[in-house]
Amino acid sequence: MSINRTRAGVAGLVIALGSLLGPDSGAYAHEIVGNRFFPATLGIDDPGVNDELSLPTFDSFKTGDVPPVRQRDVSGEFSKRITEDFAISFGSTYTFLGPIDPTVPGANGFQNLETTFKYRVFKDPVHEFVMSVGLNVEWGGTGSQSVGADPFNTYTPTIYFGKGFGDLPDTVSWLRPVAITGQVGYAIPGRNFTTTFGIDPDTGASTADTEFHPRVLNWGGTIQYSMPYLKSSVIDLGLPDFINHLVPLVEATLQTPVANTLTSGTTTTGTINPGVIWVGNKFQIAAEALIPINRQSGTNVGFIAQLHLYLDDIDPRGIGKPIFGGPVQPASPFARN
């Protein structure tokens, strides 16, 4: 998606949502570590534990299949804190597959349901560092095999981290708004292989086709420059308010098969995603390009966009409150320290 082409539309939506959700006031939770606010990112999960709702997330791209297929996804994810440091999220995606050749029928349906259990294990406000661990479970058989949903579970233990550079010396204060986040997960299929039996149409003989399901390293990261941080914690340049809410960033989302790869190969696939996030105290809007790193990853530049609601800021004593424990100490990504 072209950010320039959509700026007017996004700005209008921001204004409309701002009227709906109320004026910017002190945010209550979301992931704020010291002076650092870590926004939710689109390609990888942010390192925080929060009450939040991503709805909708929309993407469109051409797959790396031969011949390629135009894939469009509409998804949503709801995350609920059980305690201040532990949350469970539930996600679902509906996929539309449209072949490039109009004579070939497409397909559409739900992907498998996913559940993520996430626990924040470390938080250092002075050095703006946070780390969480999690387990993602893809529930096999809950989606449609016509869009590629597997009939077996997949388990992915994952480490998430975030680091802001607000502790840099004054000589490089212009770098203090920079932050990096990352995640590393190891996807373990619940089934090592699937064998499909059939009949050769030419000879009538029985056939058996075995597909091995690889174990995959899911890894990625972001580098972001926070304009809210620049204004509140470094210097106020007197920029327009819209600019002061932006977080330009680049994400990388990559997958590398590392075991049981007899039929899958070991080629790394993924995308590099430059984009921007507009951050409010109760919601954010984000858009990124999806640039495939090789032919196997896709055949053109796609895009992804998302509306993300901070439930712990919208309703801190209701749906945004941890099930066990009270609302956390008020904080804001725009407060001057």
CSV table of N, CA and C in Angstrom, one decimal, residues 103-186:
chain,number,residue,atom,x,y,z
A,103,THR,N,-9.2,-18.8,-15.4
A,103,THR,CA,-9.9,-20.0,-15.8
A,103,THR,C,-9.8,-21.1,-14.6
A,104,VAL,N,-8.9,-20.8,-13.7
A,104,VAL,CA,-8.7,-21.8,-12.6
A,104,VAL,C,-9.6,-21.3,-11.4
A,105,PRO,N,-10.4,-22.2,-10.7
A,105,PRO,CA,-11.2,-21.7,-9.6
A,105,PRO,C,-10.3,-21.4,-8.4
A,106,GLY,N,-10.8,-20.4,-7.6
A,106,GLY,CA,-10.1,-20.0,-6.4
A,106,GLY,C,-10.7,-20.8,-5.2
A,107,ALA,N,-10.3,-20.3,-4.0
A,107,ALA,CA,-10.8,-21.0,-2.8
A,107,ALA,C,-10.9,-19.9,-1.7
A,108,ASN,N,-11.7,-20.2,-0.7
A,108,ASN,CA,-11.7,-19.3,0.5
A,108,ASN,C,-12.1,-20.1,1.7
A,109,GLY,N,-11.7,-19.6,2.8
A,109,GLY,CA,-12.1,-20.3,4.1
A,109,GLY,C,-11.2,-19.8,5.2
A,110,PHE,N,-11.5,-20.3,6.4
A,110,PHE,CA,-10.8,-19.9,7.6
A,110,PHE,C,-9.5,-20.7,7.7
A,111,GLN,N,-8.4,-20.1,8.2
A,111,GLN,CA,-7.2,-20.8,8.6
A,111,GLN,C,-7.5,-21.4,10.0
A,112,ASN,N,-6.6,-22.2,10.5
A,112,ASN,CA,-6.8,-22.8,11.8
A,112,ASN,C,-6.8,-21.7,12.9
A,113,LEU,N,-7.6,-21.9,13.9
A,113,LEU,CA,-7.6,-21.0,15.1
A,113,LEU,C,-6.3,-21.1,15.8
A,114,GLU,N,-5.8,-20.0,16.4
A,114,GLU,CA,-4.6,-19.9,17.1
A,114,GLU,C,-4.8,-19.4,18.5
A,115,THR,N,-4.0,-19.9,19.4
A,115,THR,CA,-4.0,-19.4,20.8
A,115,THR,C,-2.6,-19.2,21.2
A,116,THR,N,-2.3,-18.1,21.9
A,116,THR,CA,-1.0,-17.8,22.3
A,116,THR,C,-1.0,-17.5,23.8
A,117,PHE,N,-0.2,-18.2,24.6
A,117,PHE,CA,0.0,-18.0,26.0
A,117,PHE,C,1.3,-17.2,26.2
A,118,LYS,N,1.3,-16.1,26.8
A,118,LYS,CA,2.5,-15.2,26.9
A,118,LYS,C,2.7,-14.7,28.3
A,119,TYR,N,4.0,-14.7,28.7
A,119,TYR,CA,4.3,-14.3,30.1
A,119,TYR,C,5.5,-13.4,30.0
A,120,ARG,N,5.4,-12.2,30.6
A,120,ARG,CA,6.5,-11.2,30.7
A,120,ARG,C,7.4,-11.6,31.8
A,121,VAL,N,8.7,-11.9,31.5
A,121,VAL,CA,9.6,-12.5,32.5
A,121,VAL,C,10.6,-11.4,33.0
A,122,PHE,N,10.8,-10.3,32.2
A,122,PHE,CA,11.8,-9.3,32.7
A,122,PHE,C,11.4,-8.0,32.1
A,123,LYS,N,11.7,-6.9,32.9
A,123,LYS,CA,11.4,-5.6,32.5
A,123,LYS,C,12.4,-4.6,33.2
A,124,ASP,N,13.1,-3.9,32.5
A,124,ASP,CA,14.2,-3.0,33.0
A,124,ASP,C,13.8,-1.6,32.6
A,125,PRO,N,13.1,-0.8,33.4
A,125,PRO,CA,12.8,0.6,32.9
A,125,PRO,C,14.0,1.5,32.6
A,126,VAL,N,15.0,1.4,33.4
A,126,VAL,CA,16.2,2.2,33.2
A,126,VAL,C,16.8,2.1,31.8
A,127,HIS,N,16.9,0.8,31.4
A,127,HIS,CA,17.5,0.5,30.0
A,127,HIS,C,16.5,0.2,29.0
A,128,GLU,N,15.2,0.5,29.3
A,128,GLU,CA,14.1,0.3,28.3
A,128,GLU,C,14.1,-1.1,27.7
A,129,PHE,N,14.3,-2.1,28.5
A,129,PHE,CA,14.4,-3.5,28.0
A,129,PHE,C,13.2,-4.3,28.6
A,130,VAL,N,12.6,-5.2,27.7
A,130,VAL,CA,11.6,-6.0,28.2
A,130,VAL,C,11.7,-7.4,27.4
A,131,MET,N,11.4,-8.5,28.1
A,131,MET,CA,11.4,-9.8,27.5
A,131,MET,C,10.2,-10.6,28.0
A,132,SER,N,9.7,-11.4,27.0
A,132,SER,CA,8.6,-12.2,27.3
A,132,SER,C,8.8,-13.6,26.7
A,133,VAL,N,8.1,-14.6,27.2
A,133,VAL,CA,8.2,-15.9,26.6
A,133,VAL,C,6.7,-16.4,26.3
A,134,GLY,N,6.5,-17.2,25.3
A,134,GLY,CA,5.2,-17.6,25.0
A,134,GLY,C,5.1,-19.0,24.3
A,135,LEU,N,3.9,-19.5,24.2
A,135,LEU,CA,3.6,-20.7,23.4
A,135,LEU,C,2.4,-20.4,22.5
A,136,ASN,N,2.6,-20.5,21.2
A,136,ASN,CA,1.5,-20.4,20.3
A,136,ASN,C,1.1,-21.8,19.9
A,137,VAL,N,-0.2,-22.0,19.9
A,137,VAL,CA,-0.8,-23.3,19.5
A,137,VAL,C,-1.7,-23.1,18.3
A,138,GLU,N,-1.4,-23.7,17.2
A,138,GLU,CA,-2.4,-23.7,16.0
A,138,GLU,C,-3.2,-25.0,16.1
A,139,TRP,N,-4.5,-24.8,16.2
A,139,TRP,CA,-5.4,-26.0,16.4
A,139,TRP,C,-5.7,-26.6,15.1
A,140,GLY,N,-5.1,-27.7,14.8
A,140,GLY,CA,-5.3,-28.4,13.5
A,140,GLY,C,-6.8,-28.9,13.4
A,141,GLY,N,-7.2,-28.8,12.1
A,141,GLY,CA,-8.6,-29.2,11.8
A,141,GLY,C,-9.7,-28.2,12.1
A,142,THR,N,-9.3,-27.0,12.6
A,142,THR,CA,-10.3,-26.0,12.8
A,142,THR,C,-10.5,-25.1,11.6
A,143,GLY,N,-9.6,-25.2,10.6
A,143,GLY,CA,-9.7,-24.4,9.4
A,143,GLY,C,-10.0,-25.2,8.2
A,144,SER,N,-10.0,-24.6,7.0
A,144,SER,CA,-10.3,-25.3,5.8
A,144,SER,C,-9.0,-25.7,5.1
A,145,GLN,N,-8.9,-27.0,4.7
A,145,GLN,CA,-7.7,-27.5,4.0
A,145,GLN,C,-7.6,-26.9,2.6
A,146,SER,N,-8.8,-26.4,2.1
A,146,SER,CA,-8.7,-25.8,0.7
A,146,SER,C,-7.9,-24.5,0.7
A,147,VAL,N,-7.6,-23.9,1.8
A,147,VAL,CA,-6.8,-22.7,1.9
A,147,VAL,C,-5.4,-23.0,2.6
A,148,GLY,N,-5.1,-24.3,2.8
A,148,GLY,CA,-3.9,-24.7,3.3
A,148,GLY,C,-3.8,-24.9,4.8
A,149,ALA,N,-5.0,-24.9,5.5
A,149,ALA,CA,-5.0,-25.2,6.9
A,149,ALA,C,-4.6,-26.6,7.2
A,150,ASP,N,-3.7,-26.9,8.1
A,150,ASP,CA,-3.2,-28.2,8.4
A,150,ASP,C,-4.3,-29.0,9.3
A,151,PRO,N,-4.3,-30.3,9.1
A,151,PRO,CA,-5.3,-31.1,10.0
A,151,PRO,C,-4.7,-31.5,11.3
A,152,PHE,N,-3.5,-31.0,11.6
A,152,PHE,CA,-2.8,-31.4,12.9
A,152,PHE,C,-2.4,-30.1,13.6
A,153,ASN,N,-2.2,-30.2,14.9
A,153,ASN,CA,-1.7,-29.0,15.7
A,153,ASN,C,-0.3,-28.7,15.4
A,154,THR,N,0.1,-27.4,15.6
A,154,THR,CA,1.5,-27.0,15.5
A,154,THR,C,1.7,-26.2,16.8
A,155,TYR,N,2.9,-26.5,17.5
A,155,TYR,CA,3.2,-25.8,18.7
A,155,TYR,C,4.5,-25.0,18.5
A,156,THR,N,4.4,-23.7,18.9
A,156,THR,CA,5.6,-22.8,18.6
A,156,THR,C,6.0,-22.1,19.9
A,157,PRO,N,6.9,-22.6,20.7
A,157,PRO,CA,7.5,-21.8,21.8
A,157,PRO,C,8.3,-20.6,21.2
A,158,THR,N,8.1,-19.5,21.9
A,158,THR,CA,8.7,-18.2,21.3
A,158,THR,C,9.3,-17.3,22.4
A,159,ILE,N,10.3,-16.6,22.1
A,159,ILE,CA,10.9,-15.6,22.9
A,159,ILE,C,10.7,-14.3,22.2
A,160,TYR,N,10.2,-13.3,23.0
A,160,TYR,CA,10.0,-11.9,22.5
A,160,TYR,C,10.9,-10.9,23.3
A,161,PHE,N,11.4,-9.9,22.6
A,161,PHE,CA,12.2,-8.9,23.4
A,161,PHE,C,12.0,-7.5,22.7
A,162,GLY,N,12.3,-6.5,23.5
A,162,GLY,CA,12.3,-5.1,23.0
A,162,GLY,C,13.3,-4.3,23.7
A,163,LYS,N,14.0,-3.4,23.0
A,163,LYS,CA,15.1,-2.6,23.6
A,163,LYS,C,15.0,-1.2,23.0
A,164,GLY,N,14.8,-0.2,23.9
A,164,GLY,CA,14.9,1.2,23.5
A,164,GLY,C,16.3,1.8,23.7
A,165,PHE,N,16.6,2.8,23.0
A,165,PHE,CA,18.0,3.4,23.1
A,165,PHE,C,18.0,4.7,23.8
A,166,GLY,N,17.0,4.9,24.8
A,166,GLY,CA,16.9,6.1,25.5
A,166,GLY,C,18.1,6.3,26.5
A,167,ASP,N,18.9,5.2,26.7
A,167,ASP,CA,20.0,5.3,27.7
A,167,ASP,C,21.3,5.7,26.9
A,168,LEU,N,21.2,6.1,25.7
A,168,LEU,CA,22.4,6.6,25.0
A,168,LEU,C,22.9,7.9,25.5
A,169,PRO,N,24.2,8.3,25.4
A,169,PRO,CA,24.7,9.6,25.9
A,169,PRO,C,24.1,10.8,25.1
A,170,ASP,N,24.3,12.0,25.6
A,170,ASP,CA,23.8,13.2,25.0
A,170,ASP,C,24.4,13.4,23.7
A,171,THR,N,25.6,12.9,23.4
A,171,THR,CA,26.3,13.2,22.1
A,171,THR,C,25.5,12.6,20.9
A,172,VAL,N,24.7,11.6,21.2
A,172,VAL,CA,23.9,10.9,20.2
A,172,VAL,C,22.5,10.9,20.6
A,173,SER,N,22.0,12.0,21.1
A,173,SER,CA,20.6,12.0,21.6
A,173,SER,C,19.6,11.8,20.5
A,174,TRP,N,20.0,12.2,19.3
A,174,TRP,CA,19.0,12.0,18.2
A,174,TRP,C,18.7,10.5,17.9
A,175,LEU,N,19.5,9.6,18.5
A,175,LEU,CA,19.3,8.2,18.3
A,175,LEU,C,18.4,7.6,19.4
A,176,ARG,N,18.1,8.4,20.5
A,176,ARG,CA,17.4,7.9,21.6
A,176,ARG,C,16.0,7.4,21.2
A,177,PRO,N,15.3,8.0,20.2
A,177,PRO,CA,14.0,7.5,19.8
A,177,PRO,C,14.0,6.2,19.1
A,178,VAL,N,15.2,5.6,18.8
A,178,VAL,CA,15.2,4.3,18.1
A,178,VAL,C,15.0,3.2,19.1
A,179,ALA,N,14.3,2.2,18.6
A,179,ALA,CA,14.1,1.0,19.4
A,179,ALA,C,14.1,-0.2,18.5
A,180,ILE,N,14.4,-1.4,19.0
A,180,ILE,CA,14.4,-2.6,18.2
A,180,ILE,C,13.5,-3.6,19.0
A,181,THR,N,12.8,-4.4,18.3
A,181,THR,CA,12.1,-5.6,18.9
A,181,THR,C,12.4,-6.8,18.1
A,182,GLY,N,12.2,-8.0,18.7
A,182,GLY,CA,12.4,-9.2,17.9
A,182,GLY,C,11.7,-10.4,18.5
A,183,GLN,N,11.6,-11.4,17.8
A,183,GLN,CA,11.1,-12.7,18.3
A,183,GLN,C,11.7,-13.8,17.6
A,184,VAL,N,11.9,-14.9,18.3
A,184,VAL,CA,12.4,-16.2,17.7
A,184,VAL,C,11.5,-17.3,18.2
A,185,GLY,N,10.9,-18.1,17.3
A,185,GLY,CA,10.1,-19.2,17.7
A,185,GLY,C,10.5,-20.4,16.9
A,186,TYR,N,10.1,-21.6,17.5
A,186,TYR,CA,10.5,-22.9,16.9
A,186,TYR,C,9.2,-23.7,16.7
